[in-house]
Tab-separated table of C-alpha atoms and ligand atoms in Angstrom:
chain	number	residue	atom	x	y	z
C	207	GLU	CA	54.787	223.145	77.203
C	208	VAL	CA	51.819	220.843	77.687
C	209	CYS	CA	51.123	222.093	81.185
C	210	ILE	CA	47.404	222.473	81.590
C	211	ARG	CA	47.586	224.755	84.588
C	212	CYS	CA	49.638	227.412	82.780
C	213	THR	CA	46.998	228.087	80.192
C	214	GLU	CA	44.799	230.266	82.297
C	215	ILE	CA	47.486	232.892	82.553
C	216	GLU	CA	48.618	232.486	78.982
C	217	SER	CA	45.240	232.743	77.367
C	218	ARG	CA	44.668	235.992	79.207
C	219	MET	CA	47.784	237.418	77.625
C	220	MET	CA	46.795	236.500	74.083
C	221	PRO	CA	46.117	239.280	71.618
C	222	ASN	CA	42.669	238.514	70.432
C	223	ASP	CA	40.475	239.509	67.548
C	224	ILE	CA	39.149	236.071	66.689
C	225	GLU	CA	35.502	235.627	67.453
C	226	LEU	CA	35.062	231.874	67.001
C	227	SER	CA	37.537	228.980	67.019
C	228	PHE	CA	36.663	225.573	65.638
C	229	VAL	CA	38.449	222.686	67.338
C	230	VAL	CA	38.624	219.502	65.261
C	231	PRO	CA	40.340	216.285	66.420
C	232	LEU	CA	41.531	214.083	63.562
C	233	TYR	CA	42.835	210.539	63.557
C	234	ASN	CA	43.421	208.863	60.193
C	235	GLU	CA	40.758	210.902	58.428
C	236	GLN	CA	42.282	211.162	54.947
C	237	GLU	CA	38.986	210.150	53.315
C	238	VAL	CA	37.002	213.001	54.826
C	239	ILE	CA	39.491	215.774	55.449
C	240	ASP	CA	39.074	217.517	52.066
C	241	GLU	CA	35.326	217.711	52.436
C	242	LEU	CA	35.733	218.795	56.052
C	243	ILE	CA	38.054	221.621	55.060
C	244	SER	CA	35.767	222.956	52.349
C	245	ARG	CA	32.748	222.811	54.667
C	246	LEU	CA	34.710	224.685	57.314
C	247	GLN	CA	35.819	227.283	54.768
C	248	GLN	CA	32.229	227.817	53.622
C	249	THR	CA	31.105	228.123	57.219
C	250	MET	CA	33.801	230.674	58.031
C	251	ASP	CA	33.017	232.662	54.878
C	252	ALA	CA	29.374	232.782	55.873
C	253	ALA	CA	30.113	233.735	59.475
C	254	GLY	CA	30.731	237.437	58.942
C	255	PHE	CA	33.339	237.615	61.713
C	256	ALA	CA	36.899	236.384	62.209
C	257	CYS	CA	37.258	232.654	62.730
C	258	GLU	CA	40.062	230.144	63.060
C	259	VAL	CA	40.280	226.368	62.889
C	260	ILE	CA	42.540	224.340	65.155
C	261	LEU	CA	43.132	220.959	63.550
C	262	VAL	CA	44.567	218.467	66.010
C	263	ASP	CA	46.312	215.528	64.394
C	264	ASP	CA	46.073	212.744	66.945
C	265	GLY	CA	48.989	210.706	65.611
C	266	SER	CA	47.513	209.871	62.209
C	267	ARG	CA	49.495	207.391	60.149
C	268	ASP	CA	47.810	208.131	56.832
C	269	GLU	CA	47.758	211.252	54.657
C	270	THR	CA	45.902	213.371	57.233
C	271	GLY	CA	49.122	215.098	58.362
C	272	THR	CA	50.159	216.139	54.851
C	273	ARG	CA	46.703	217.496	54.065
C	274	ILE	CA	46.753	219.469	57.298
C	275	GLU	CA	50.110	220.973	56.371
C	276	THR	CA	48.887	221.941	52.908
C	277	ILE	CA	45.760	223.675	54.123
C	278	CYS	CA	47.601	225.540	56.887
C	279	GLN	CA	49.982	226.921	54.295
C	280	SER	CA	47.302	228.006	51.854
C	281	ASP	CA	44.667	229.334	54.291
C	282	GLN	CA	45.844	231.425	57.246
C	283	ARG	CA	42.690	230.681	59.194
C	284	PHE	CA	43.830	227.075	59.696
C	285	ARG	CA	46.349	226.182	62.370
C	286	ALA	CA	47.441	222.780	63.564
C	287	VAL	CA	48.755	220.869	66.534
C	288	ILE	CA	50.441	217.593	65.609
C	289	PHE	CA	50.757	214.940	68.322
C	290	SER	CA	53.772	212.658	68.641
C	291	ARG	CA	51.456	209.615	68.642
C	292	ASN	CA	47.813	208.671	69.141
C	293	PHE	CA	46.640	209.988	72.513
C	294	GLY	CA	42.898	209.635	71.983
C	295	HIS	CA	39.976	211.823	71.099
C	296	GLN	CA	39.580	213.537	74.478
C	297	ALA	CA	43.277	214.403	74.598
C	298	ALA	CA	43.026	215.867	71.096
C	299	VAL	CA	40.015	217.985	72.033
C	300	SER	CA	41.864	219.131	75.170
C	301	ALA	CA	44.817	220.230	73.044
C	302	GLY	CA	42.485	222.115	70.708
C	303	LEU	CA	40.883	223.937	73.636
C	304	GLN	CA	44.322	224.858	74.937
C	305	HIS	CA	45.349	226.381	71.649
C	306	ALA	CA	42.123	228.139	70.674
C	307	ARG	CA	42.207	231.938	70.807
C	308	GLY	CA	38.606	232.778	69.945
C	309	HIS	CA	36.193	234.616	72.233
C	310	SER	CA	34.161	231.468	71.881
C	311	VAL	CA	35.212	227.975	70.922
C	312	GLY	CA	33.301	225.271	69.076
C	313	ILE	CA	34.152	221.564	69.145
C	314	LEU	CA	33.212	219.204	66.336
C	315	ASP	CA	34.174	215.766	65.038
C	316	GLY	CA	36.188	215.597	61.841
C	317	ASP	CA	33.924	213.094	60.097
C	318	LEU	CA	31.134	215.665	59.551
C	319	GLN	CA	28.723	213.816	61.823
C	320	ASP	CA	28.445	217.206	63.470
C	321	PRO	CA	27.592	219.798	60.786
C	322	PRO	CA	29.997	222.767	61.154
C	323	GLU	CA	27.274	225.207	60.028
C	324	SER	CA	25.311	224.455	63.224
C	325	LEU	CA	28.101	225.959	65.268
C	326	LEU	CA	27.216	229.367	63.838
C	327	ASP	CA	23.679	228.938	65.177
C	328	PHE	CA	25.032	227.830	68.540
C	329	HIS	CA	27.324	230.839	68.520
C	330	LYS	CA	24.372	233.120	67.858
C	331	LYS	CA	22.541	231.560	70.783
C	332	LEU	CA	25.430	232.426	73.099
C	333	SER	CA	24.504	236.071	72.651
C	334	GLU	CA	21.159	235.353	74.341
C	335	GLY	CA	23.178	235.196	77.522
C	336	TYR	CA	24.413	231.620	77.556
C	337	ASP	CA	27.966	230.506	78.284
C	338	VAL	CA	27.618	227.048	76.747
C	339	VAL	CA	25.359	225.875	73.950
C	340	PHE	CA	25.641	222.116	73.483
C	341	ALA	CA	24.034	219.799	70.959
C	342	VAL	CA	21.578	217.104	72.008
C	343	ARG	CA	21.192	214.190	69.614
C	344	LYS	CA	17.585	213.744	68.666
C	345	THR	CA	18.399	210.857	66.375
C	346	ARG	CA	21.467	208.859	65.481
C	347	LYS	CA	22.336	206.934	62.361
C	348	GLU	CA	24.459	204.204	63.949
C	349	ASN	CA	23.468	200.528	64.232
C	350	VAL	CA	20.942	199.312	66.786
C	351	LEU	CA	23.452	197.809	69.215
C	352	LYS	CA	25.589	200.950	69.337
C	353	ARG	CA	22.520	203.143	69.715
C	354	PHE	CA	21.316	200.996	72.612
C	355	CYS	CA	24.743	201.196	74.312
C	356	TYR	CA	24.774	204.999	74.004
C	357	TRP	CA	21.211	205.196	75.277
C	358	PHE	CA	22.015	202.966	78.238
C	359	PHE	CA	25.299	204.732	79.044
C	360	TYR	CA	23.867	208.257	79.163
C	361	ARG	CA	21.002	207.157	81.383
C	362	THR	CA	23.296	205.266	83.769
C	363	LEU	CA	25.643	208.241	83.866
C	364	ARG	CA	22.777	210.568	84.631
C	365	ARG	CA	21.616	208.381	87.529
C	366	LEU	CA	25.049	207.905	89.020
C	367	ALA	CA	26.857	211.167	88.343
C	368	SER	CA	27.206	213.650	91.153
C	369	ILE	CA	26.498	216.513	88.739
C	370	ASP	CA	23.803	217.129	86.198
C	371	ILE	CA	25.166	215.822	82.882
C	372	PRO	CA	22.636	216.265	80.068
C	373	LEU	CA	21.368	213.182	78.233
C	374	ASP	CA	22.592	212.338	74.717
C	375	SER	CA	24.969	215.253	74.342
C	376	GLY	CA	28.526	214.704	73.219
C	377	ASP	CA	31.347	217.167	72.794
C	378	PHE	CA	29.658	219.050	69.933
C	379	CYS	CA	29.130	222.527	71.388
C	380	VAL	CA	30.151	226.172	71.529
C	381	MET	CA	31.524	227.599	74.757
C	382	ASN	CA	32.682	231.065	75.603
C	383	GLN	CA	36.277	231.693	76.558
C	384	LYS	CA	35.500	231.862	80.259
C	385	VAL	CA	34.262	228.259	80.299
C	386	VAL	CA	37.165	227.095	78.122
C	387	ARG	CA	39.630	228.645	80.547
C	388	HIS	CA	38.114	226.741	83.437
C	389	ILE	CA	38.221	223.455	81.527
C	390	ASN	CA	41.830	224.116	80.528
C	391	ALA	CA	42.731	224.775	84.139
C	392	MET	CA	41.536	221.333	85.263
C	393	PRO	CA	44.631	219.223	85.816
C	394	GLU	CA	43.044	215.789	85.448
C	395	ARG	CA	44.458	213.216	83.038
C	396	HIS	CA	41.319	211.165	82.510
C	397	ARG	CA	39.437	213.805	80.599
C	398	PHE	CA	35.738	213.468	79.907
C	399	ILE	CA	35.122	216.832	78.288
C	400	ARG	CA	31.324	216.726	78.157
C	401	GLY	CA	31.293	216.033	81.907
C	402	MET	CA	33.883	218.692	82.702
C	403	ARG	CA	31.839	221.162	80.677
C	404	SER	CA	28.772	220.463	82.836
C	405	TRP	CA	30.836	220.520	85.998
C	406	VAL	CA	32.032	224.069	85.304
C	407	GLY	CA	28.489	225.403	85.545
C	408	PHE	CA	27.445	228.892	84.339
C	409	ARG	CA	24.490	229.230	81.980
C	410	GLN	CA	24.171	226.231	79.683
C	411	THR	CA	21.534	225.173	77.214
C	412	GLY	CA	20.991	222.300	74.785
C	413	VAL	CA	19.865	222.466	71.179
C	414	SER	CA	18.606	219.269	69.581
C	415	TYR	CA	19.848	218.075	66.202
C	416	ASP	CA	19.895	214.954	64.048
C	417	ARG	CA	23.299	213.343	64.189
C	418	GLN	CA	24.433	212.567	60.672
C	419	PRO	CA	26.153	209.383	59.564
C	420	ARG	CA	29.910	209.598	59.013
C	421	VAL	CA	30.481	210.880	55.443
C	422	LYS	CA	33.392	208.586	54.610
C	423	GLY	CA	35.824	206.218	56.228
C	424	ARG	CA	35.295	204.099	59.323
C	425	SER	CA	34.806	205.007	62.964
C	426	LYS	CA	38.117	205.571	64.728
C	427	TYR	CA	36.578	204.760	68.069
C	428	THR	CA	37.408	201.115	68.597
C	429	LEU	CA	35.421	199.184	71.193
C	430	PRO	CA	38.182	199.390	73.856
C	431	LYS	CA	38.466	203.162	73.299
C	432	LEU	CA	34.727	203.557	73.633
C	433	MET	CA	34.699	201.445	76.815
C	434	LEU	CA	37.513	203.534	78.256
C	435	LEU	CA	35.601	206.727	77.517
C	436	ALA	CA	32.466	205.314	79.148
C	437	THR	CA	34.278	204.134	82.292
C	438	ASP	CA	36.159	207.420	82.507
C	439	GLY	CA	32.843	209.229	82.362
C	440	LEU	CA	31.277	207.070	85.034
C	441	LEU	CA	34.217	206.807	87.395
C	442	THR	CA	35.450	210.387	87.212
C	443	PHE	CA	31.993	211.790	87.839
C	444	SER	CA	30.562	209.297	90.282
C	445	GLU	CA	31.476	207.498	93.468
C	446	ALA	CA	28.373	205.340	93.277
C	447	PRO	CA	30.205	202.236	91.946
C	448	LEU	CA	32.322	202.270	95.100
C	449	ARG	CA	29.179	201.861	97.138
C	450	ILE	CA	28.297	198.617	95.392
C	451	ALA	CA	30.514	196.798	97.914
C	452	THR	CA	28.662	198.321	100.847
C	453	ALA	CA	25.266	197.616	99.339
C	454	ALA	CA	26.073	194.060	98.275
C	455	GLY	CA	27.754	193.329	101.612
C	456	SER	CA	24.764	194.554	103.623
C	457	LEU	CA	22.349	192.602	101.460
C	458	VAL	CA	24.255	189.341	101.836
C	459	ALA	CA	24.694	189.882	105.571
C	460	VAL	CA	20.988	190.443	106.162
C	461	ALA	CA	20.042	187.459	103.983
C	462	SER	CA	22.452	185.132	105.751
C	463	PHE	CA	21.207	186.253	109.162
C	464	ILE	CA	17.631	185.383	108.214
C	465	TRP	CA	18.829	182.107	106.827
C	466	ALA	CA	20.685	181.295	110.060
C	467	ILE	CA	17.507	181.813	112.080
C	468	TYR	CA	15.643	179.559	109.697
C	469	ILE	CA	18.226	176.784	110.124
C	470	LEU	CA	18.158	177.159	113.889
C	471	ILE	CA	14.385	176.711	113.982
C	472	TRP	CA	14.650	173.783	111.612
C	473	ARG	CA	17.157	172.005	113.863
C	474	LEU	CA	15.266	172.805	117.096
C	475	THR	CA	11.989	171.513	115.746
C	476	GLY	CA	13.487	168.096	115.742
C	477	ASP	CA	14.724	167.353	112.282
C	478	THR	CA	17.707	165.168	113.040
C	479	SER	CA	18.417	163.914	109.552
C	480	GLU	CA	21.929	164.430	108.255
C	481	LEU	CA	22.590	167.961	107.216
C	482	ALA	CA	22.066	168.266	103.503
C	483	GLY	CA	23.227	171.396	101.703
C	484	PHE	CA	26.445	170.802	99.798
C	485	ALA	CA	24.988	172.506	96.697
C	486	THR	CA	23.866	175.467	98.783
C	487	ILE	CA	27.315	175.919	100.246
C	488	ALA	CA	28.991	175.670	96.845
C	489	CYS	CA	26.566	178.230	95.341
C	490	GLY	CA	27.018	180.578	98.263
C	491	MET	CA	30.776	180.367	97.968
C	492	PHE	CA	30.800	181.166	94.258
C	493	PHE	CA	28.243	183.906	94.690
C	494	LEU	CA	30.260	185.620	97.388
C	495	GLY	CA	33.497	185.042	95.484
C	496	GLY	CA	31.918	186.712	92.457
C	497	ILE	CA	30.734	189.728	94.412
C	498	GLN	CA	34.111	190.121	96.067
C	499	LEU	CA	35.986	190.003	92.781
C	500	LEU	CA	33.546	192.454	91.223
C	501	CYS	CA	34.081	194.891	94.073
C	502	LEU	CA	37.836	194.432	93.857
C	503	GLY	CA	37.660	195.130	90.134
C	504	ILE	CA	35.704	198.360	90.678
C	505	LEU	CA	38.184	199.401	93.356
C	506	GLY	CA	40.987	198.544	90.931
C	507	GLU	CA	39.512	200.826	88.266
C	508	TYR	CA	39.607	203.737	90.681
C	509	VAL	CA	43.106	202.822	91.902
C	510	ALA	CA	44.371	202.670	88.311
C	511	ARG	CA	42.999	206.145	87.712
C	512	ILE	CA	44.546	207.470	90.913
C	513	HIS	CA	47.797	205.895	89.792
C	514	ASN	CA	47.608	207.659	86.441
C	515	GLU	CA	46.771	210.981	88.034
C	516	VAL	CA	49.594	210.690	90.559
C	517	LYS	CA	52.152	209.946	87.873
C	518	GLY	CA	51.278	213.369	86.547
C	519	ARG	CA	52.266	212.732	82.965
C	520	PRO	CA	50.972	215.214	80.420
C	521	VAL	CA	47.705	214.465	78.639
C	522	TYR	CA	49.451	214.610	75.262
C	523	VAL	CA	52.821	215.322	73.696
C	524	VAL	CA	53.091	217.756	70.794
C	525	ASP	CA	55.414	216.923	67.935
C	526	ARG	CA	55.017	220.286	66.205
C	527	LYS	CA	52.628	223.132	65.605
C	528	ILE	CA	51.761	224.924	62.402
C	529	GLY	CA	50.574	228.516	62.199
C	530	PHE	CA	51.472	229.654	65.692
C	531	ASN	CA	53.698	232.715	66.022
C	532	ALA	CA	56.557	232.055	68.358
C	533	GLU	CA	55.946	234.857	70.869
C	534	SER	CA	52.455	236.187	70.487
C	535	ASP	CA	50.445	233.037	70.780
C	536	ALA	CA	52.644	230.120	71.655
C	537	VAL	CA	50.968	227.878	74.197
U	37	LIG	N1	39.500	210.672	66.966
U	37	LIG	C1	40.719	211.081	67.482
U	37	LIG	N2	41.495	210.159	68.145
U	37	LIG	C2	41.096	208.869	68.324
U	37	LIG	C3	39.833	208.480	67.825
U	37	LIG	C4	39.058	209.417	67.155
U	37	LIG	O1	41.122	212.232	67.336
U	37	LIG	O2	41.849	208.108	68.930
U	37	LIG	C5	38.690	211.672	66.232
U	37	LIG	C6	38.196	211.200	64.877
U	37	LIG	O3	39.144	211.502	63.871
U	37	LIG	C7	36.927	212.003	64.710
U	37	LIG	C8	36.406	212.148	66.144
U	37	LIG	O4	37.528	211.895	66.981
U	37	LIG	O5	37.172	213.296	64.199
U	37	LIG	C9	35.294	211.175	66.439
U	37	LIG	O6	35.712	209.871	66.132
U	37	LIG	P1	34.804	208.827	65.332
U	37	LIG	O7	33.968	209.528	64.338
U	37	LIG	O8	35.683	207.764	64.801
U	37	LIG	O9	33.923	208.254	66.521
U	37	LIG	P2	32.373	207.879	66.481
U	37	LIG	O10	31.673	209.029	65.835
U	37	LIG	O11	32.277	206.640	65.686
U	37	LIG	O12	32.017	207.695	67.908
U	38	LIG	MG1	32.089	209.863	64.097
């Protein structure tokens, strides 16, 4: 039931009169969920066409699940996918994309850092002939260190990635169903949605916006989660880190060759004093040891990802769904 490959066929069979789906991943967001829901309701009321919201509960342990249940019962436009545990933001977004029925699908964070109203503008822009309209962050409201890390990451990714991934754009976007189908059909476990979205191609454009601060609560992206997302982005879209070994190896080889010639000349020109150089040898040994371990580590990161892909476990496990009819639109 969580097979990614099946979706292409299934989504084609879906009866469809929904114009825009909003996909919202949620993990322990009890402080913001009420405000989120009312903003989404206002946005849908203003839209002038049929909308739905797919709330994905990524294993919340607070009141998020109960609130989701309540809203799904009182407003038919809300539907929910509840995970069996926390699988991470990208898994939650993937689940939302799998379950969305709209002709186009918008993705936004649950903490209102991405204003839902903007998605209506993005949706309007699709009609100019675009397949993807993504948001580019003009400004951010996070602390200096975090902003620097984001800045550095997106520029490194852009240099290293084998495809053209736009700078400073996250998952906040609207895509048409065609693009969503292609993303859903990708079988990979390490999912970096903003990269996969670029990889798909078609006509894409960015719209800049000011990223808001989180309205309430604390960031659910812990440092390890953020690091994992960054390495997933780099390693699943670039082979450049693998070439570090080749580059470092060649550099050291050339340097040591020049050094060997230097020593030869030094000995031949008659310096017969005892060979000094213990410190040099020790430094060289540690330097090379360091480079070798670094390269092994990079290799290990790729091997670990291959290992995960080969195991072929699903990206997420669904505990239950709310608001899905058994036959017509079960995914
Ligand atoms: N999120 C999630 N699973 C996680 C971590 C985060 O579904 O394991 C959701 C979270 O509820 C929010 C969105 O992903 O709706 C973005 O997370 P957050 O705002 O905490 O990240 P930040 O904006 O600080 O990078
Ligand atoms: Mg946030």
